[in-house]
Amino acid sequence: MALSISTSCIIPDLQSHLGFLHHDGQHHSSGGSNILHLQNAPKSPRSLSFLLSVRASEVKPHTAVQSKGRASVSVTAAVRHLTGSVIRAHGLRFAVVAARFNEIVTKQLLEGALGTFKNYSVQDEDIDVVWVPGSFEIGVVAERLGKSGKYHAILCIGAVIRGDTTHYDAVANSAASGVLSAGLNSGVPCIFGVLTCDNMDQALNRAGGKSGNKGAEAALTAIEMASLFEHHLK
Ligand SMILES: Nc1c(NC[C@H](O)[C@H](O)[C@H](O)CO)[nH]c(=O)[nH]c1=O
Ligand SMILES: CC(=O)[C@@H](O)COP(=O)(O)O
């Protein structure tokens, strides 16, 4: 159960007087409750009679109590939120692994990705594009690039479009698991920008058509993840 301390005056011997105020307003010496009141025995010469109302609905971790003379001040460390920043892309290096299969689609995905990199101040000299035959080959290359230590993130681009057989499932699933494994094995964010579509129209709509450009979107994800790792997780 989490507790947060809204005000605090804690005297060492208070610990023996910890009690709980149940929702019925009765003071109980133990048991669960949604409110914790710390009340010192009024007779103790060293103690102050005060109530410390502690909401039991939450506690922020790392709550510390600093004593200053007889008074104490509780210092609750704020919860830290770590997020990659898309406006801190300068100096970050990226590799793009692009599949040639369905090139009419993947070229447009790549164009969208490079446009995003440019718009977010990634320098051309900080981008390497590596071409592979098809989406099935993306994973092994992404892992090699990740392990090279040269890049902050690897963006993987492809277009798997269903045909007449179940080959689609094998390629699509292999591409996804390959990119996932590359990231996990290399420790470098590998971003899945591979379309898996039932037909060419769906693919073209997502490569700069009415559904946007998934390559551009994936590039933004690559920037955020690269920043998160570089600026917060080192
Ligand atoms: N059908 C699609 C493929 N097939 C090729 C595979 O990716 C792979 O290159 C081949 O199996 C040899 O290992 N690739 C795509 O990217 N998209 C497709 O729709
Ligand atoms: C995703 C594929 O491998 C697919 O394009 C191949 O087409 P088919 O299933 O007709 O051989």
Coordinates of N, CA and C and ligand atoms in Angstrom, one line a residue:
M1 N 0.9 -1.2 0.0 CA 0.0 0.0 0.0 C 0.9 1.2 0.0
A2 N 0.5 2.2 -0.7 CA 1.3 3.4 -0.8 C 0.8 4.5 0.1
L3 N 1.7 5.2 0.7 CA 1.3 6.3 1.5 C 2.0 7.6 1.1
S4 N 1.3 8.7 1.2 CA 2.0 10.0 1.0 C 1.9 10.8 2.2
I5 N 3.0 11.5 2.5 CA 3.0 12.3 3.7 C 2.7 13.8 3.3
S6 N 1.6 14.3 3.8 CA 1.2 15.6 3.4 C 1.8 16.6 4.3
T7 N 2.0 16.4 5.6 CA 2.8 17.3 6.4 C 3.5 16.4 7.4
S8 N 4.5 16.9 8.0 CA 5.2 15.9 8.8 C 5.9 16.5 10.0
C9 N 5.6 16.0 11.2 CA 6.4 16.3 12.4 C 6.5 14.9 13.0
I10 N 7.7 14.4 12.9 CA 7.8 13.0 13.4 C 8.8 13.0 14.5
I11 N 8.4 12.4 15.6 CA 9.2 12.3 16.8 C 9.6 10.8 16.9
P12 N 10.8 10.5 17.2 CA 11.2 9.1 17.2 C 10.3 8.1 17.9
D13 N 9.8 8.5 19.1 CA 8.9 7.5 19.8 C 7.5 7.4 19.2
L14 N 7.3 8.2 18.2 CA 6.0 8.1 17.5 C 5.8 6.7 17.0
Q15 N 6.9 6.2 16.5 CA 6.8 4.9 15.8 C 5.9 3.9 16.6
S16 N 6.0 4.0 18.0 CA 5.2 3.1 18.8 C 3.7 3.4 18.8
H17 N 3.4 4.6 18.3 CA 2.1 5.0 18.4 C 1.4 5.1 17.1
L18 N 2.0 4.4 16.1 CA 1.4 4.4 14.8 C 0.0 3.9 14.9
G19 N -0.9 4.5 14.3 CA -2.3 4.0 14.4 C -3.0 4.3 13.1
F20 N -4.1 3.8 13.0 CA -4.9 4.0 11.7 C -6.3 4.5 12.1
L21 N -6.7 5.4 11.3 CA -8.1 5.9 11.4 C -8.9 5.2 10.3
H22 N -9.7 4.3 10.7 CA -10.5 3.6 9.7 C -11.5 4.6 9.2
H23 N -12.1 4.2 8.0 CA -13.1 5.1 7.4 C -14.2 5.4 8.4
D24 N -14.3 4.6 9.5 CA -15.4 4.8 10.4 C -15.1 5.9 11.4
G25 N -13.9 6.4 11.3 CA -13.5 7.5 12.2 C -12.9 7.0 13.5
Q26 N -12.9 5.7 13.7 CA -12.4 5.1 14.9 C -10.9 5.0 14.8
H27 N -10.2 5.2 15.9 CA -8.8 5.1 15.9 C -8.4 3.6 16.2
H28 N -7.7 3.0 15.4 CA -7.3 1.6 15.6 C -5.8 1.5 15.7
S29 N -5.3 0.5 16.4 CA -3.9 0.4 16.6 C -3.2 -0.3 15.4
S30 N -4.0 -1.0 14.6 CA -3.4 -1.7 13.5 C -4.4 -1.9 12.4
G31 N -4.1 -2.6 11.4 CA -5.0 -2.9 10.4 C -5.0 -1.9 9.2
G32 N -5.6 -2.3 8.1 CA -5.5 -1.5 6.9 C -6.5 -0.3 7.0
S33 N -6.2 0.7 6.2 CA -7.1 1.8 6.2 C -6.7 2.7 5.0
N34 N -7.6 3.6 4.7 CA -7.2 4.5 3.7 C -6.6 5.8 4.2
I35 N -6.5 5.9 5.5 CA -5.9 7.1 6.1 C -5.0 6.7 7.3
L36 N -3.8 7.2 7.3 CA -2.9 6.8 8.4 C -2.7 8.1 9.2
H37 N -3.1 8.1 10.4 CA -2.8 9.2 11.3 C -1.7 8.8 12.3
L38 N -0.7 9.7 12.4 CA 0.3 9.4 13.4 C 0.0 10.4 14.6
Q39 N -0.3 9.7 15.7 CA -0.7 10.6 16.9 C 0.2 10.2 18.0
N40 N 0.9 11.2 18.6 CA 1.8 10.9 19.7 C 1.0 10.9 21.0
A41 N 1.5 10.1 22.0 CA 0.9 10.0 23.3 C 1.0 11.4 23.9
P42 N 0.0 12.0 24.3 CA 0.0 13.4 24.8 C 0.9 13.5 26.1
K43 N 1.1 12.4 26.8 CA 1.8 12.6 28.1 C 3.3 12.7 27.9
S44 N 3.8 12.1 26.8 CA 5.2 12.1 26.7 C 5.8 13.5 26.7
P45 N 6.8 13.8 27.6 CA 7.3 15.2 27.7 C 8.0 15.5 26.4
R46 N 8.5 14.5 25.7 CA 9.3 14.8 24.5 C 8.4 15.0 23.3
S47 N 7.1 14.6 23.5 CA 6.3 14.5 22.3 C 5.5 15.8 22.1
L48 N 5.1 16.0 21.0 CA 4.2 17.0 20.7 C 2.9 16.3 20.3
S49 N 1.8 17.0 20.7 CA 0.5 16.4 20.3 C 0.2 16.9 18.9
F50 N 0.2 16.1 18.1 CA -0.2 16.6 16.7 C -0.7 15.4 15.9
L51 N -1.3 15.7 14.9 CA -1.8 14.7 14.0 C -1.1 14.8 12.7
L52 N -0.7 13.7 12.3 CA -0.1 13.8 10.9 C -1.1 13.0 10.0
S53 N -1.7 13.8 9.2 CA -2.7 13.1 8.3 C -1.9 12.6 7.1
V54 N -2.0 11.3 6.9 CA -1.3 10.7 5.8 C -2.3 10.0 4.9
R55 N -2.5 10.5 3.8 CA -3.4 9.8 2.8 C -2.8 8.5 2.4
A56 N -3.5 7.5 2.6 CA -3.0 6.1 2.3 C -3.2 5.8 0.9
S57 N -3.7 6.8 0.1 CA -4.0 6.4 -1.3 C -2.8 6.4 -2.1
E58 N -1.7 7.0 -1.6 CA -0.5 7.0 -2.5 C 0.7 7.3 -1.6
V59 N 1.8 6.8 -1.9 CA 3.0 7.3 -1.3 C 4.0 7.5 -2.5
K60 N 4.7 8.5 -2.3 CA 5.8 8.7 -3.3 C 7.0 8.1 -2.8
P61 N 7.7 7.3 -3.6 CA 8.9 6.6 -3.0 C 9.9 7.6 -2.6
H62 N 10.9 7.1 -1.9 CA 12.1 7.9 -1.5 C 11.6 9.0 -0.6
T63 N 10.6 8.8 0.2 CA 10.2 9.8 1.2 C 11.2 9.9 2.3
A64 N 11.7 11.0 2.6 CA 12.7 11.0 3.7 C 12.3 12.1 4.7
V65 N 12.7 11.9 5.9 CA 12.4 12.9 6.9 C 13.7 13.5 7.4
Q66 N 13.7 14.9 7.3 CA 14.9 15.6 7.8 C 14.6 16.3 9.0
S67 N 15.3 16.0 10.1 CA 15.0 16.7 11.4 C 15.8 18.0 11.5
K68 N 15.0 19.0 11.9 CA 15.7 20.3 12.1 C 15.2 20.8 13.5
G69 N 16.1 20.5 14.5 CA 15.7 20.8 15.9 C 14.6 19.9 16.2
R70 N 13.6 20.4 16.8 CA 12.4 19.5 17.2 C 11.5 19.3 16.1
A71 N 11.6 20.2 15.1 CA 10.6 20.0 14.0 C 11.3 19.1 12.9
S72 N 10.5 18.5 12.2 CA 11.0 17.6 11.1 C 10.2 18.0 9.8
V73 N 11.0 17.9 8.8 CA 10.3 18.2 7.5 C 10.4 17.0 6.6
S74 N 9.3 16.6 6.1 CA 9.4 15.4 5.2 C 9.7 15.9 3.8
V75 N 10.6 15.2 3.2 CA 10.9 15.6 1.8 C 10.6 14.4 0.9
T76 N 9.6 14.6 0.1 CA 9.2 13.5 -0.8 C 9.8 13.7 -2.1
A77 N 10.7 12.8 -2.5 CA 11.3 13.0 -3.9 C 10.2 12.9 -4.9
A78 N 10.3 13.8 -5.9 CA 9.3 13.7 -6.9 C 9.5 12.5 -7.8
V79 N 8.5 12.0 -8.4 CA 8.6 10.9 -9.3 C 9.3 11.4 -10.6
R80 N 10.3 10.7 -11.0 CA 11.0 11.2 -12.2 C 10.4 10.5 -13.5
H81 N 10.2 11.3 -14.5 CA 9.7 10.8 -15.7 C 10.7 11.0 -16.8
L82 N 11.2 9.9 -17.4 CA 12.3 10.0 -18.4 C 11.6 9.8 -19.8
T83 N 11.8 10.7 -20.6 CA 11.3 10.7 -22.0 C 12.3 11.2 -23.0
G84 N 12.5 10.4 -24.1 CA 13.4 10.9 -25.1 C 12.8 12.2 -25.7
S85 N 13.7 13.1 -26.1 CA 13.3 14.4 -26.7 C 13.6 14.4 -28.2
V86 N 12.5 14.7 -29.0 CA 12.7 14.7 -30.4 C 13.3 16.1 -30.9
I87 N 13.5 17.0 -29.9 CA 14.2 18.2 -30.3 C 15.7 18.3 -29.9
R88 N 16.2 17.1 -29.5 CA 17.6 17.0 -29.1 C 18.3 16.0 -30.1
A89 N 18.0 16.0 -31.4 CA 18.4 15.0 -32.3 C 19.8 15.3 -32.8
H90 N 20.3 16.6 -32.7 CA 21.6 16.9 -33.3 C 22.7 16.1 -32.7
G91 N 23.4 15.5 -33.6 CA 24.6 14.6 -33.1 C 24.2 13.2 -32.9
L92 N 22.9 12.9 -33.0 CA 22.5 11.4 -32.9 C 22.7 10.8 -34.3
R93 N 23.2 9.5 -34.3 CA 23.5 8.8 -35.5 C 22.5 7.7 -35.8
F94 N 22.1 7.6 -37.0 CA 21.1 6.6 -37.3 C 21.5 5.7 -38.5
A95 N 21.1 4.4 -38.5 CA 21.2 3.6 -39.6 C 19.8 3.3 -40.1
V96 N 19.5 3.2 -41.4 CA 18.2 2.8 -41.9 C 18.5 1.5 -42.7
V97 N 17.8 0.5 -42.3 CA 17.8 -0.8 -43.1 C 16.6 -0.8 -44.0
A98 N 16.7 -0.8 -45.3 CA 15.6 -0.7 -46.2 C 15.6 -1.9 -47.1
A99 N 14.4 -2.5 -47.2 CA 14.2 -3.7 -48.1 C 13.8 -3.2 -49.5
R100 N 14.5 -3.9 -50.5 CA 14.2 -3.5 -51.9 C 12.9 -4.1 -52.4
F101 N 12.5 -5.2 -51.8 CA 11.3 -5.9 -52.3 C 10.1 -4.9 -52.1
N102 N 9.3 -4.8 -53.2 CA 8.2 -3.7 -53.2 C 8.8 -2.3 -53.1
E103 N 9.9 -2.1 -53.9 CA 10.6 -0.9 -53.8 C 9.8 0.4 -54.1
I104 N 8.7 0.2 -54.9 CA 7.8 1.3 -55.2 C 7.2 1.9 -53.9
V105 N 7.1 1.0 -52.9 CA 6.6 1.4 -51.6 C 7.7 1.8 -50.7
T106 N 8.8 1.0 -50.6 CA 9.8 1.2 -49.6 C 10.6 2.5 -49.9
K107 N 10.7 2.8 -51.2 CA 11.4 4.1 -51.5 C 10.7 5.3 -50.9
Q108 N 9.4 5.2 -51.0 CA 8.6 6.3 -50.4 C 8.6 6.3 -48.9
L109 N 8.7 5.1 -48.3 CA 8.8 5.1 -46.9 C 10.1 5.7 -46.5
L110 N 11.2 5.4 -47.2 CA 12.5 5.9 -46.9 C 12.5 7.5 -47.1
E111 N 11.9 7.9 -48.2 CA 11.8 9.4 -48.4 C 11.1 10.1 -47.2
G112 N 10.1 9.5 -46.7 CA 9.4 10.1 -45.6 C 10.3 10.1 -44.4
A113 N 11.0 9.0 -44.2 CA 11.9 8.9 -43.0 C 13.0 10.0 -43.1
L114 N 13.6 10.1 -44.2 CA 14.7 11.1 -44.4 C 14.2 12.5 -44.2
G115 N 13.0 12.7 -44.7 CA 12.4 14.0 -44.5 C 12.2 14.4 -43.0
T116 N 11.8 13.4 -42.2 CA 11.6 13.6 -40.8 C 13.0 13.8 -40.1
F117 N 14.0 13.1 -40.5 CA 15.3 13.3 -39.9 C 15.8 14.7 -40.2
K118 N 15.5 15.2 -41.4 CA 16.0 16.5 -41.8 C 15.2 17.6 -41.0
N119 N 13.9 17.4 -40.9 CA 13.0 18.3 -40.1 C 13.4 18.4 -38.7
Y120 N 14.0 17.3 -38.2 CA 14.4 17.3 -36.7 C 15.9 17.5 -36.5
S121 N 16.5 18.0 -37.5 CA 17.9 18.4 -37.4 C 18.9 17.3 -37.3
V122 N 18.6 16.1 -37.8 CA 19.6 15.1 -37.9 C 20.4 15.4 -39.2
Q123 N 21.7 15.4 -39.0 CA 22.6 15.7 -40.1 C 22.7 14.6 -41.1
D124 N 22.8 14.9 -42.4 CA 22.9 13.9 -43.4 C 24.1 13.0 -43.1
E125 N 25.2 13.6 -42.6 CA 26.4 12.7 -42.4 C 26.2 11.8 -41.2
D126 N 25.1 11.9 -40.5 CA 24.8 11.0 -39.3 C 23.8 10.0 -39.7
I127 N 23.5 9.8 -41.0 CA 22.5 8.8 -41.5 C 23.2 7.9 -42.5
D128 N 23.1 6.5 -42.2 CA 23.6 5.5 -43.2 C 22.4 4.7 -43.6
V129 N 22.2 4.5 -44.9 CA 21.1 3.7 -45.4 C 21.7 2.4 -46.0
V130 N 21.2 1.3 -45.5 CA 21.7 0.0 -45.9 C 20.5 -0.8 -46.6
W131 N 20.8 -1.2 -47.9 CA 19.7 -1.9 -48.6 C 19.9 -3.4 -48.5
V132 N 18.8 -4.1 -48.3 CA 18.7 -5.5 -48.3 C 17.7 -6.0 -49.3
P133 N 17.8 -7.3 -49.7 CA 16.8 -7.8 -50.7 C 15.4 -7.7 -50.3
G134 N 15.1 -8.2 -49.1 CA 13.7 -8.2 -48.6 C 13.6 -8.0 -47.1
S135 N 12.4 -8.0 -46.6 CA 12.2 -7.7 -45.2 C 12.7 -8.9 -44.3
F136 N 12.8 -10.0 -44.9 CA 13.3 -11.2 -44.1 C 14.8 -10.9 -43.7
E137 N 15.5 -10.2 -44.5 CA 16.9 -10.0 -44.3 C 17.2 -8.8 -43.4
I138 N 16.1 -8.0 -43.0 CA 16.3 -6.8 -42.2 C 17.0 -7.1 -40.8
G139 N 16.4 -8.2 -40.2 CA 16.8 -8.4 -38.8 C 18.3 -8.6 -38.6
V140 N 18.9 -9.5 -39.4 CA 20.3 -9.8 -39.2 C 21.2 -8.6 -39.5
V141 N 20.8 -7.8 -40.4 CA 21.6 -6.6 -40.7 C 21.4 -5.5 -39.6
A142 N 20.2 -5.4 -39.1 CA 19.9 -4.5 -38.0 C 20.7 -4.8 -36.8
E143 N 20.8 -6.1 -36.5 CA 21.6 -6.5 -35.3 C 23.1 -6.2 -35.5
R144 N 23.6 -6.5 -36.7 CA 25.0 -6.2 -37.0 C 25.3 -4.7 -36.8
L145 N 24.4 -3.9 -37.4 CA 24.6 -2.4 -37.3 C 24.5 -2.0 -35.8
G146 N 23.5 -2.6 -35.1 CA 23.4 -2.2 -33.7 C 24.6 -2.5 -32.9
K147 N 25.2 -3.7 -33.1 CA 26.4 -4.1 -32.4 C 27.6 -3.4 -32.8
S148 N 27.6 -2.6 -33.9 CA 28.8 -1.9 -34.4 C 29.1 -0.8 -33.4
G149 N 28.1 -0.3 -32.7 CA 28.4 0.8 -31.8 C 28.4 2.2 -32.4
K150 N 28.1 2.2 -33.7 CA 28.2 3.4 -34.5 C 26.9 4.2 -34.4
Y151 N 25.8 3.6 -34.0 CA 24.5 4.2 -34.2 C 23.7 4.3 -32.9
H152 N 22.9 5.4 -32.8 CA 22.0 5.5 -31.6 C 20.7 4.8 -31.8
A153 N 20.3 4.6 -33.0 CA 19.1 3.8 -33.3 C 19.1 3.3 -34.7
I154 N 18.4 2.2 -35.0 CA 18.4 1.5 -36.3 C 16.9 1.6 -36.8
L155 N 16.6 2.2 -37.9 CA 15.3 2.3 -38.4 C 15.2 1.2 -39.5
C156 N 14.2 0.4 -39.4 CA 14.0 -0.8 -40.3 C 12.7 -0.5 -41.2
I157 N 12.9 -0.5 -42.5 CA 11.9 -0.2 -43.4 C 11.6 -1.3 -44.4
G158 N 10.4 -1.7 -44.6 CA 10.0 -2.7 -45.6 C 8.6 -2.7 -45.9
A159 N 8.2 -3.5 -46.8 CA 6.7 -3.6 -47.2 C 6.5 -5.0 -47.5
V160 N 5.7 -5.7 -46.6 CA 5.4 -7.1 -46.9 C 3.9 -7.1 -47.3
I161 N 3.6 -7.6 -48.6 CA 2.3 -7.5 -49.1 C 1.8 -8.9 -49.4
R162 N 0.6 -9.2 -49.0 CA 0.1 -10.6 -49.1 C 0.0 -11.0 -50.5
G163 N 0.3 -12.3 -50.8 CA 0.1 -12.9 -52.1 C -0.9 -14.0 -52.0
D164 N -0.7 -15.0 -52.8 CA -1.7 -16.1 -52.9 C -1.4 -17.2 -51.9
T165 N -0.2 -17.1 -51.3 CA 0.1 -18.3 -50.4 C 0.4 -17.7 -49.0
T166 N 0.7 -18.6 -48.1 CA 1.0 -18.3 -46.7 C 2.4 -17.7 -46.5
H167 N 3.1 -17.5 -47.6 CA 4.5 -17.0 -47.5 C 4.5 -15.6 -46.8
Y168 N 3.4 -14.9 -47.0 CA 3.3 -13.6 -46.4 C 3.5 -13.7 -44.9
D169 N 2.8 -14.7 -44.3 CA 2.9 -14.8 -42.8 C 4.3 -15.1 -42.3
A170 N 5.0 -15.9 -43.1 CA 6.4 -16.3 -42.7 C 7.3 -15.0 -42.8
V171 N 7.1 -14.3 -43.9 CA 8.0 -13.1 -44.0 C 7.6 -12.0 -43.0
A172 N 6.3 -11.8 -42.9 CA 5.9 -10.7 -41.9 C 6.3 -11.0 -40.5
N173 N 6.1 -12.2 -40.1 CA 6.4 -12.6 -38.7 C 7.9 -12.6 -38.5
S174 N 8.6 -13.1 -39.5 CA 10.1 -13.2 -39.4 C 10.7 -11.7 -39.3
A175 N 10.1 -10.9 -40.1 CA 10.6 -9.5 -40.1 C 10.4 -8.8 -38.7
A176 N 9.2 -9.1 -38.2 CA 8.9 -8.5 -36.9 C 9.8 -9.0 -35.8
S177 N 9.9 -10.4 -35.8 CA 10.8 -11.0 -34.7 C 12.2 -10.7 -34.9
G178 N 12.6 -10.5 -36.2 CA 14.0 -10.2 -36.5 C 14.4 -8.8 -36.0
V179 N 13.5 -7.9 -36.2 CA 13.8 -6.5 -35.7 C 13.8 -6.4 -34.2
L180 N 12.8 -7.1 -33.6 CA 12.8 -7.2 -32.1 C 14.0 -7.8 -31.5
S181 N 14.4 -8.9 -32.1 CA 15.6 -9.6 -31.6 C 16.9 -8.7 -31.8
A182 N 16.9 -8.0 -32.9 CA 18.1 -7.2 -33.2 C 18.2 -6.1 -32.1
G183 N 17.1 -5.6 -31.7 CA 17.2 -4.5 -30.6 C 17.6 -5.1 -29.3
L184 N 17.0 -6.3 -29.0 CA 17.3 -6.9 -27.7 C 18.7 -7.4 -27.6
N185 N 19.2 -8.0 -28.7 CA 20.5 -8.5 -28.7 C 21.6 -7.5 -28.8
S186 N 21.3 -6.4 -29.4 CA 22.4 -5.3 -29.6 C 22.3 -4.3 -28.5
G187 N 21.1 -4.1 -27.9 CA 20.9 -3.1 -26.9 C 20.7 -1.7 -27.5
V188 N 20.6 -1.7 -28.8 CA 20.3 -0.4 -29.5 C 18.9 -0.4 -30.1
P189 N 18.1 0.6 -29.9 CA 16.7 0.6 -30.3 C 16.6 0.3 -31.8
C190 N 15.9 -0.7 -32.1 CA 15.6 -1.0 -33.5 C 14.1 -0.8 -33.8
I191 N 13.8 0.1 -34.7 CA 12.4 0.5 -34.9 C 11.8 -0.2 -36.0
F192 N 10.6 -0.7 -35.8 CA 9.8 -1.5 -36.8 C 9.0 -0.6 -37.7
G193 N 9.6 -0.3 -38.9 CA 8.9 0.5 -39.9 C 8.6 -0.3 -41.1
V194 N 8.2 -1.6 -40.9 CA 7.8 -2.5 -42.0 C 6.3 -2.6 -42.1
L195 N 5.8 -2.3 -43.3 CA 4.4 -2.4 -43.5 C 4.0 -3.9 -43.7
T196 N 2.9 -4.3 -43.2 CA 2.4 -5.6 -43.5 C 1.0 -5.5 -44.0
C197 N 0.8 -5.6 -45.3 CA -0.5 -5.2 -45.9 C -1.1 -6.3 -46.7
D198 N -2.4 -6.3 -46.8 CA -3.1 -7.3 -47.6 C -3.0 -7.0 -49.1
N199 N -2.8 -5.7 -49.5 CA -2.7 -5.4 -50.9 C -1.8 -4.2 -51.1
M200 N -1.5 -3.9 -52.4 CA -0.7 -2.7 -52.7 C -1.3 -1.4 -52.3
D201 N -2.6 -1.3 -52.5 CA -3.3 0.0 -52.2 C -3.1 0.3 -50.7
Q202 N -3.2 -0.7 -49.9 CA -3.0 -0.4 -48.4 C -1.6 0.1 -48.2
A203 N -0.7 -0.5 -48.9 CA 0.7 -0.2 -48.7 C 1.0 1.3 -49.2
L204 N 0.6 1.6 -50.4 CA 0.8 2.9 -50.9 C 0.1 4.0 -50.1
N205 N -1.1 3.7 -49.6 CA -1.7 4.6 -48.7 C -0.9 5.0 -47.5
R206 N -0.1 4.1 -47.1 CA 0.7 4.2 -45.8 C 2.2 4.7 -46.1
A207 N 2.4 4.9 -47.4 CA 3.8 5.3 -47.8 C 3.7 6.7 -48.5
G208 N 2.9 7.6 -47.8 CA 2.8 8.9 -48.4 C 1.4 9.2 -49.0
G209 N 0.5 8.2 -48.8 CA -0.9 8.4 -49.3 C -1.8 8.9 -48.3
K210 N -3.1 8.6 -48.4 CA -4.1 9.2 -47.5 C -3.9 8.7 -46.0
S211 N -3.2 7.7 -45.8 CA -3.0 7.2 -44.4 C -1.7 7.7 -43.9
G212 N -1.0 8.6 -44.6 CA 0.2 9.2 -44.1 C 1.4 8.4 -44.6
N213 N 2.5 8.6 -43.9 CA 3.8 7.9 -44.2 C 4.4 7.3 -43.0
K214 N 4.2 6.0 -43.0 CA 4.7 5.2 -41.8 C 6.2 5.2 -41.6
G215 N 6.9 5.5 -42.7 CA 8.3 5.7 -42.6 C 8.7 6.9 -41.9
A216 N 8.0 8.0 -42.1 CA 8.2 9.3 -41.4 C 7.9 9.1 -39.9
E217 N 6.8 8.4 -39.7 CA 6.4 8.2 -38.3 C 7.4 7.3 -37.5
A218 N 7.9 6.3 -38.2 CA 8.9 5.4 -37.6 C 10.2 6.2 -37.3
A219 N 10.6 7.1 -38.2 CA 11.8 7.9 -38.0 C 11.7 8.8 -36.7
L220 N 10.5 9.3 -36.5 CA 10.3 10.1 -35.3 C 10.4 9.2 -34.0
T221 N 9.9 8.0 -34.1 CA 10.1 7.0 -33.0 C 11.6 6.7 -32.8
A222 N 12.3 6.6 -33.9 CA 13.8 6.4 -33.8 C 14.5 7.5 -33.1
I223 N 14.1 8.7 -33.4 CA 14.7 9.9 -32.8 C 14.4 9.9 -31.3
E224 N 13.2 9.7 -30.9 CA 12.8 9.7 -29.5 C 13.6 8.6 -28.7
M225 N 13.6 7.4 -29.3 CA 14.3 6.3 -28.6 C 15.8 6.5 -28.5
A226 N 16.4 7.1 -29.6 CA 17.8 7.4 -29.5 C 18.1 8.4 -28.5
S227 N 17.2 9.4 -28.3 CA 17.4 10.4 -27.3 C 17.2 9.8 -25.9
L228 N 16.2 9.0 -25.8 CA 16.0 8.3 -24.4 C 17.2 7.6 -24.0
F229 N 17.8 6.8 -24.9 CA 18.9 6.0 -24.5 C 20.1 6.8 -24.3
E230 N 20.4 7.8 -25.2 CA 21.6 8.7 -25.1 C 21.5 9.6 -23.9
H231 N 20.4 10.2 -23.7 CA 20.3 11.3 -22.7 C 19.8 10.8 -21.3
H232 N 19.2 9.6 -21.2 CA 18.7 9.2 -19.9 C 19.1 7.8 -19.5
L233 N 19.5 6.9 -20.4 CA 19.6 5.5 -20.0 C 21.1 5.1 -20.1
K234 N 22.0 6.0 -20.2 CA 23.4 5.6 -20.3 C 24.0 5.1 -18.9
Ligands
LIG1 N1 7.1 -11.2 -50.5 C1 7.8 -10.3 -49.9 C2 9.2 -10.5 -49.5 N2 9.8 -11.7 -49.8 C3 11.2 -11.9 -49.8 C4 11.7 -12.1 -48.4 O1 11.8 -10.9 -47.7 C5 13.2 -12.6 -48.5 O2 14.0 -11.6 -49.2 C6 13.3 -13.9 -49.3 O3 12.4 -14.8 -48.6 C7 14.7 -14.5 -49.3 O4 15.1 -14.6 -47.9 N3 9.9 -9.5 -48.9 C8 9.3 -8.3 -48.6 O5 10.0 -7.4 -48.1 N4 8.0 -8.1 -48.9 C9 7.3 -9.0 -49.5 O6 6.0 -8.8 -49.8
LIG2 C1 4.8 -11.7 -48.7 C2 5.2 -12.6 -49.9 O1 6.1 -13.4 -49.8 C3 4.3 -12.7 -51.0 O2 4.3 -11.4 -51.7 C4 4.6 -13.8 -52.0 O3 3.5 -13.9 -52.9 P1 2.8 -15.4 -53.0 O4 2.3 -15.8 -51.7 O5 1.7 -15.2 -54.1 O6 3.9 -16.3 -53.5

